[in-house]
XYZ file of C-alpha atoms in Angstrom:
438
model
C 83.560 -49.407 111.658
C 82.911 -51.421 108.295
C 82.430 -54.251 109.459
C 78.397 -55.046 107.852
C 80.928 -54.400 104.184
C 83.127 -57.482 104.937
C 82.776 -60.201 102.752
C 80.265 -58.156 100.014
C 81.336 -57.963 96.092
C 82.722 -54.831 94.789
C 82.585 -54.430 91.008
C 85.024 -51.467 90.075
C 84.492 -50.595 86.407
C 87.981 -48.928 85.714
C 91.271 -50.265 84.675
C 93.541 -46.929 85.960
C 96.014 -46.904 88.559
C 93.551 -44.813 90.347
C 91.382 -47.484 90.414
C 93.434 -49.761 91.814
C 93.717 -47.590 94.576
C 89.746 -48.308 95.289
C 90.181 -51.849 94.503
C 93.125 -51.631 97.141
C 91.099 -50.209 99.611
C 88.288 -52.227 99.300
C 90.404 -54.923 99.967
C 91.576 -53.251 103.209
C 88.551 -53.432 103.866
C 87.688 -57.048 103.610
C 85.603 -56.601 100.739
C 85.942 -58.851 97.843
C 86.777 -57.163 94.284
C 85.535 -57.764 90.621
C 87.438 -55.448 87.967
C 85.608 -55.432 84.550
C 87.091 -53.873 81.364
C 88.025 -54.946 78.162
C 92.024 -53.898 78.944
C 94.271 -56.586 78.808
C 95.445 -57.204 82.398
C 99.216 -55.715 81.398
C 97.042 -52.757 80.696
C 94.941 -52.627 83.596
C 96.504 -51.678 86.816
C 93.258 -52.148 88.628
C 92.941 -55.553 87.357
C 96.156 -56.647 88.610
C 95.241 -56.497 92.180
C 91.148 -57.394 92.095
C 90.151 -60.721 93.329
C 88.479 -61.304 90.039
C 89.085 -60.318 86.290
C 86.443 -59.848 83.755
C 87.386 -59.094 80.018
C 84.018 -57.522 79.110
C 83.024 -54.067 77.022
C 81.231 -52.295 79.847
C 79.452 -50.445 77.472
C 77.281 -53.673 76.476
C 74.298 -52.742 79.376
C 73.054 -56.117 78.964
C 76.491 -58.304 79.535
C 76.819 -55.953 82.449
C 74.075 -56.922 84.126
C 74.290 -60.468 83.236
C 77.605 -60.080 85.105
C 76.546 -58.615 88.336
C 73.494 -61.312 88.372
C 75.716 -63.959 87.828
C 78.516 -62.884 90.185
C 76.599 -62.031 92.609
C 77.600 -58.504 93.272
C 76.496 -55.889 95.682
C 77.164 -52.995 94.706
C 79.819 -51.198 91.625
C 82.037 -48.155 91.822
C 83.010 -46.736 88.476
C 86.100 -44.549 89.513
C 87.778 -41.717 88.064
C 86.620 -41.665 83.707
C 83.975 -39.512 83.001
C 83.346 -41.623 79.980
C 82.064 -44.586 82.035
C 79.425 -42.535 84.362
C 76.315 -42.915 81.831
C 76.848 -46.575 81.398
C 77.877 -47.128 85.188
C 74.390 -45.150 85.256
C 72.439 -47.424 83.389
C 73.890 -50.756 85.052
C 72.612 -49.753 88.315
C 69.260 -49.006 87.292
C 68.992 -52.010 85.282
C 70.049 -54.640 88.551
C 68.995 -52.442 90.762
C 72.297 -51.368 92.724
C 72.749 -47.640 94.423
C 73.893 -44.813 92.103
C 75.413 -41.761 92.659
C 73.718 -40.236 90.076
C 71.437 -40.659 86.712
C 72.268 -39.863 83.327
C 71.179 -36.895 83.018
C 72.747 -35.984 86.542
C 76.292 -36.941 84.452
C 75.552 -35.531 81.453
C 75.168 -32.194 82.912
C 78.179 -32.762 86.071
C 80.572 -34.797 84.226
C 80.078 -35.286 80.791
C 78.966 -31.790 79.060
C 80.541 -28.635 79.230
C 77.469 -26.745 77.916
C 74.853 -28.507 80.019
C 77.121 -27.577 83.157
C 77.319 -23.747 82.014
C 73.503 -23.839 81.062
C 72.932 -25.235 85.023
C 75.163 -22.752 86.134
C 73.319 -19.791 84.774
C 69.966 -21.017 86.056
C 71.101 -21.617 89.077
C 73.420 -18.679 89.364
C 76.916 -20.309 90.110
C 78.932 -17.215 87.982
C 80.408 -18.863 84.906
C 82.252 -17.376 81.886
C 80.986 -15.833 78.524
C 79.773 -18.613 76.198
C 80.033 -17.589 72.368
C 77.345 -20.365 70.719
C 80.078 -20.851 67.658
C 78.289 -23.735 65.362
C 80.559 -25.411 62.980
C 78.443 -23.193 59.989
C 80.220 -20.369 61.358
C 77.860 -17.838 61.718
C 78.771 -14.539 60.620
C 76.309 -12.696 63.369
C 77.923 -14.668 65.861
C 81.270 -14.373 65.056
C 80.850 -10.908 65.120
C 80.164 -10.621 68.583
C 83.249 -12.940 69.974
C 85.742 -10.539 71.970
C 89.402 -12.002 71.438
C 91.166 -13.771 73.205
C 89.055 -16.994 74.074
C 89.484 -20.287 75.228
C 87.932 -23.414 72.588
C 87.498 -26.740 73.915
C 85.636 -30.006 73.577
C 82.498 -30.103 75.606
C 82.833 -33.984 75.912
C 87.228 -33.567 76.799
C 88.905 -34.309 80.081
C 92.095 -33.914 81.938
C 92.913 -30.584 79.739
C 93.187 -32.324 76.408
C 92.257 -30.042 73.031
C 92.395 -26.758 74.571
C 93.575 -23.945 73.392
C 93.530 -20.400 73.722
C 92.620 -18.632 70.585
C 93.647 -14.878 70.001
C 91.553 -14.503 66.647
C 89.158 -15.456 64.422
C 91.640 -17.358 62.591
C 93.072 -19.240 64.994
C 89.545 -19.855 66.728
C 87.976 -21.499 63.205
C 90.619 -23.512 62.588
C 91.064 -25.090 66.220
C 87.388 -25.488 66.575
C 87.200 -27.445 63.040
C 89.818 -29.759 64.498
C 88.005 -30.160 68.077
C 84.773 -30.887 65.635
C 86.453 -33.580 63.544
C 87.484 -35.432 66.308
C 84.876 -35.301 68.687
C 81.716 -37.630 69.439
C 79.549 -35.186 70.614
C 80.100 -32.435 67.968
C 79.942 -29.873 71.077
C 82.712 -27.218 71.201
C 82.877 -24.831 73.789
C 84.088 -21.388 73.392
C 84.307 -19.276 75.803
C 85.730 -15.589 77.330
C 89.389 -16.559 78.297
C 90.383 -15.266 81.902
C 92.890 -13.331 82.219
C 94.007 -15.280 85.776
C 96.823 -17.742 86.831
C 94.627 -18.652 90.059
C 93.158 -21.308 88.617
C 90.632 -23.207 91.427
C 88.848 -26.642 92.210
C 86.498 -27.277 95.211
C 85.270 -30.352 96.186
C 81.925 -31.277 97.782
C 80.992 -34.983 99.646
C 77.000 -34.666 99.687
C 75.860 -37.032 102.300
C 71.847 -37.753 102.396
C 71.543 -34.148 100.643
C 73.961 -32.528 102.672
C 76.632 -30.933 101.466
C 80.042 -30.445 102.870
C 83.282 -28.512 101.453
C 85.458 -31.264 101.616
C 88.753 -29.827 100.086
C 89.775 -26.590 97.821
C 92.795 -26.441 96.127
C 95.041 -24.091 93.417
C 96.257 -25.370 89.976
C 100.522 -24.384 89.555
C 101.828 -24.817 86.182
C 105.133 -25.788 84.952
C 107.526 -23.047 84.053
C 108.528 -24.360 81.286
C 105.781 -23.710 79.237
C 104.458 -20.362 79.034
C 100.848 -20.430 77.637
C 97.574 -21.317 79.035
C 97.477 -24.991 78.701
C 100.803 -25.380 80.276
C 100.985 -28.767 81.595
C 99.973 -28.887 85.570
C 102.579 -29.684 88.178
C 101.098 -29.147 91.543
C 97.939 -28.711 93.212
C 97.812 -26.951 96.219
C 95.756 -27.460 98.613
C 93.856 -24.778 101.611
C 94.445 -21.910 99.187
C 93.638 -18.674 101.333
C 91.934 -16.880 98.413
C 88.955 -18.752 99.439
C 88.230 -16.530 102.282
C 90.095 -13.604 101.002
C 87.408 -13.217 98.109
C 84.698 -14.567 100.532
C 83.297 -17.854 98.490
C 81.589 -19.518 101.126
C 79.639 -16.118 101.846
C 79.145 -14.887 98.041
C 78.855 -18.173 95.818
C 79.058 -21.208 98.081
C 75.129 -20.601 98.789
C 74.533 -20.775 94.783
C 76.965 -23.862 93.872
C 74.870 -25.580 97.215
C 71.763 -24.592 95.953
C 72.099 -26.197 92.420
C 73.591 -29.547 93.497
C 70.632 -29.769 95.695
C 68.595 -28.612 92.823
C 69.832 -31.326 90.254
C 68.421 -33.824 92.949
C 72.344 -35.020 94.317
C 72.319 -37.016 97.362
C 74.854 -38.964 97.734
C 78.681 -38.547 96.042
C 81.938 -36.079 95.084
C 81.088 -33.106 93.397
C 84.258 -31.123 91.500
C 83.785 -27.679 90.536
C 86.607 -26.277 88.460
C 87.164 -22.295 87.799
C 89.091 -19.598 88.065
C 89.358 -16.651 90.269
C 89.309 -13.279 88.501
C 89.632 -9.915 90.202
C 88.386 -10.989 93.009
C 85.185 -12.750 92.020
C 84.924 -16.877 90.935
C 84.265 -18.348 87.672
C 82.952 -21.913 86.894
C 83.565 -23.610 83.638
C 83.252 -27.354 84.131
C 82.472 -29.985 87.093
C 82.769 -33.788 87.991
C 80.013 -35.956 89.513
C 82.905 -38.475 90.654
C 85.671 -38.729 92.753
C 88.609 -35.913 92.420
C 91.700 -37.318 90.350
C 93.660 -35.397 93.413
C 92.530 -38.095 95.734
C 92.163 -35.226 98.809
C 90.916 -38.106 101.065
C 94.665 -39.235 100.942
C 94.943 -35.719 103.146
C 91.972 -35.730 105.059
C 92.492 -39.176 106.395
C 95.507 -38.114 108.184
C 94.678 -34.889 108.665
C 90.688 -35.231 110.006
C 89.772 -38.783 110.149
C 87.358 -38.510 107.065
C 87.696 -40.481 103.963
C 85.607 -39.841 101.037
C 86.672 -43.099 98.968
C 85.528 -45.340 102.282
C 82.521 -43.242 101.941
C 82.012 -43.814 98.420
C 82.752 -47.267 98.705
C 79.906 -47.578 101.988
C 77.534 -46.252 99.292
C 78.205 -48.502 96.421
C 77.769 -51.850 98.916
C 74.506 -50.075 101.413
C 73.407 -47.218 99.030
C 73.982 -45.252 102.893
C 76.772 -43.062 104.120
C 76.148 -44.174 107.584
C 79.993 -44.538 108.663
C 80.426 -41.084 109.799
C 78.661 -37.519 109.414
C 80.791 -35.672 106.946
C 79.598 -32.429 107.749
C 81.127 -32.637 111.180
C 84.665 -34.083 109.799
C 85.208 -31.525 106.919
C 87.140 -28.999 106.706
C 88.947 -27.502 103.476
C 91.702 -25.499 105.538
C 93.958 -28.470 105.882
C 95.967 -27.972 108.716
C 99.355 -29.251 107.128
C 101.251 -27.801 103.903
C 99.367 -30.182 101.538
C 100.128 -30.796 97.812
C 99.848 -32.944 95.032
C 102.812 -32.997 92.667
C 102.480 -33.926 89.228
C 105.709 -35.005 87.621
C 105.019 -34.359 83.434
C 107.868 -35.442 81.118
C 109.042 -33.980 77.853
C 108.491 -35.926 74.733
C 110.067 -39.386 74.283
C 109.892 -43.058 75.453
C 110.803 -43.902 79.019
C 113.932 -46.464 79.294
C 114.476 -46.108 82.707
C 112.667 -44.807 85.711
C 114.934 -44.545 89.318
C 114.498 -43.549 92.902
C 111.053 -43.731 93.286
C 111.495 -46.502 96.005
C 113.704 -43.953 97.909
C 110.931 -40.954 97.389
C 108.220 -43.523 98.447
C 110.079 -43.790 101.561
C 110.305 -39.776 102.621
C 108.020 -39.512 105.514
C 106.209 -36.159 104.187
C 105.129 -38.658 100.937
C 101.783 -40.196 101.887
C 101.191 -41.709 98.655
C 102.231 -42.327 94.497
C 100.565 -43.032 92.225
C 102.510 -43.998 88.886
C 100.696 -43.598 85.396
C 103.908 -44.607 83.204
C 106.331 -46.971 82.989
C 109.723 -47.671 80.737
C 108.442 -48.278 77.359
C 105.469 -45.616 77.213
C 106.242 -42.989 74.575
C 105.307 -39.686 75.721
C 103.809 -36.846 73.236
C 103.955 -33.271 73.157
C 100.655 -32.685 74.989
C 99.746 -30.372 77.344
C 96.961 -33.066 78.746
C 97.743 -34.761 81.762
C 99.104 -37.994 79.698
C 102.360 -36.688 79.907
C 102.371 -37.253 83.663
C 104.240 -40.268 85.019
C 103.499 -39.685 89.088
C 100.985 -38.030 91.360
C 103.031 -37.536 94.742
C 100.845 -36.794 97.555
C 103.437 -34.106 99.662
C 102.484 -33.093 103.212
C 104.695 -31.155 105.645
C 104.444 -29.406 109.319
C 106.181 -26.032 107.999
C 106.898 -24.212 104.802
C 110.269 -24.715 104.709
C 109.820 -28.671 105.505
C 107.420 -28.229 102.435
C 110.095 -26.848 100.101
C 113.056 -29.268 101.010
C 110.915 -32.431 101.108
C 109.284 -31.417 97.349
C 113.470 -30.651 96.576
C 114.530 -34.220 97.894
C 111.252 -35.976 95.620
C 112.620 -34.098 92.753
C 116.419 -34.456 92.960
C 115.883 -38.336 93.574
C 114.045 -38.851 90.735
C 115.499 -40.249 87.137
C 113.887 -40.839 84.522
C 115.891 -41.126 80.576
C 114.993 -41.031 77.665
C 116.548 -43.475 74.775
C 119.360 -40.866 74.866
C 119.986 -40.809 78.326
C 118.974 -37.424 78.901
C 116.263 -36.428 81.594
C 112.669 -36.464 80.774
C 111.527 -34.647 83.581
C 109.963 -31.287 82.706
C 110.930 -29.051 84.874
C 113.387 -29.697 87.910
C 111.736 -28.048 91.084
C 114.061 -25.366 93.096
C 113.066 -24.178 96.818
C 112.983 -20.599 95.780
C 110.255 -21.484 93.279
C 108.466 -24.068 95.894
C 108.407 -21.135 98.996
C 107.195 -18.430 96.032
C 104.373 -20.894 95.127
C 103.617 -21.301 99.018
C 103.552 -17.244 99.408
C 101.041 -17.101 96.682
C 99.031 -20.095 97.727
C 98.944 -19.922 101.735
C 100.108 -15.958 101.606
């Protein structure tokens, strides 16, 4: 099927394990790889597997493109770090490669959580209460700000500085720290939903056309009790989707502002919550998911987003396949991702991974730590060492095979004790199922 992609040159600007899951593929594929970052190749998981290593600041446009002249390469993917989209961006225009988007196109999807909300009202797509807190303070404003909210960076990913704030007090004080810190000097703050059923939807748009590729529930760790509790599954086919009617009430308004920011070709991530029956969007992703639901969809329908993406990068086409007529976001199978976070501490030893690798309802890990990493009290998803795709026939297959991945796992601290977070429990696995698949 890829056969016209065989022997082009792939340059993947990301050093994460994630991205050596592309570079992986690509590979598969017959496709020869070029990994470019300024990460030290112990650092870089992706560079540990490319054909070629490049120790270059992808930020400097004009080494860039000296590179992909030089190199002769057809085509780059830029992965799963929001942070790299407007220079990915500006590489492309510059030699003249396909794009999935502009910079303004990941400003507003990827990289600013005001721009998104501001394209979500015109277009729409329901989003929460913004309070337009400045860093003066405004007395007027303040005054208007209904407690409890949520304060966040508009430039932050993968859940890191946010809080929930339950006064004025607490609000000031984390915003000045969110302010200190960030580049942008953007903090949101918004209404805080009252909602566990927190929600991400993917969309593949293919020539234009978009498909709903893969929908999926955020579960967080018992352990922790507040809002920014670390994440420990994702759940995918959630039946809330059709219970509150999306596709009929808000799918046509999400569709209708992709298509109005001039998308064509990529993964778009909308993330929200669902709130007495009716959806809220607070922030996006013009990239692929960091769930990797093609892992699913391969098995389950055939259709894999990362071959698409990949297609794209080397043809600037999706010609493989019509997406549209593949996807389907009720996965067929119990489907999960789980997320293994650790309490604080350095890693001395990891154990039985090869054994949970081996579990036939495990279709793939990725690991993001190692023995040595010191892990901090975070509630980001840096605290998570692996990303276990879990997919099962039957609930209760679900439950044991998720009790077997975490009773085989070990991983100690410099004390010997157990890092894990949270041990899982099949009582706890089959409530989650009840609330997810009902």
């Amino acid at each position: 099927m890829y056969e016209n992609l065989k022997g082009k040159k792939l340059l993947v600007m990301d050093r994460t394990a994630l991205a050596a899951c592309a570079v992986r593929r690509a590979k598969e594929l017959g496709i020869k790889t070029i990994v470019a970052n300024f990460y030290p190749e112990a650092l870089s998981p992706s560079k540990q597997i490319a054909d070629e290593k490049v120790d270059i600041d992808i930020s400097d446009i004009d080494a860039m493109v000296k590179l992909v002249r030089e190199r002769h390469v057809d085509g780059i993917f830029v992965g799963w770090t929001d942070s790299h989209l407007p220079f990915y961006a500006q590489i492309c225009e510059r030699a003249g490669l396909p794009c999935c988007g502009t910079v303004e196109q990941f400003d507003i999807l990827s990289n600013d959580k005001r721009k998104f909300k501001e394209a979500c009202r015109q277009y729409g797509v329901p989003t929460p209460t913004e309070y337009k807190v400045g860093i003066d303070f405004d007395r007027a404003v303040l005054d208007t700000i209904e407690y409890p909210v949520m304060v966040k960076p508009a430039d932050g990913s993968g859940g890191r500085g946010i809080m929930r704030c339950d006064n004025e007090e607490q609000m000031i004080a984390h915003y000045k720290k969110l302010y200190d810190a960030s580049a942008s000097k953007k903090i949101v703050v918004e209404r805080y939903i009252e909602s566990p059923n927190e929600i991400f939807i993917h969309y593949t748009v293919q020539d234009g056309e978009c498909s709903l590729s893969s929908a999926f529930m955020k579960f967080k760790t018992q352990a922790e009790t507040d809002k920014a509790a670390s994440c420990l599954f994702h759940t995918f086919a959630p039946e809330f989707m059709a219970k509150y009617k999306y596709k009929e009430t808000v799918e046509p308004a999400v569709i209708n502002m992709i298509k109005g920011l001039g998308l064509r070709y990529g993964n778009v991530m909308f993330q929200g919550f669902e709130e007495n029956g009716k959806f809220y969007f607070h922030e996006s992703g013009l990239r692929p998911g960091g769930d990797q639901f093609y892992v699913f969809t391969e098995k389950l329908t055939g259709l894999s987003s990362l071959n698409l993406l990949i297609e794209f990068a080397l043809t600037g086409r999706m010609d493989s396949c019509r997406a549209a007529d593949l996807d389907d976001y009720r996965y067929s199978r119990y489907c999960c991702n789980y997320y293994v976070p650790l309490k604080p501490g350095r890693i001395t030893s990891v154990s039985g991974i090869e054994a949970v690798n081996a579990m036939p309802e495990v279709l793939q890990n990725v690991q993001f730590k190692f023995p040595g990493d010191v892990i901090s009290d975070t509630s980001s998803l840096d605290r998570v060492i692996f990303r276990i795709h879990v997919m099962a026939k039957t609930r209760e297959d679900f439950a044991n095979a998720l009790c077997r991945v975490s009773r085989t796992l070990e991983i100690l601290d410099e004390n010997g004790n157990e890092m894990q977070l949270e041990k899982l429990t099949y009582d706890g696995i089959m409530k989650m199922a009840e609330e997810t698949w009902g």
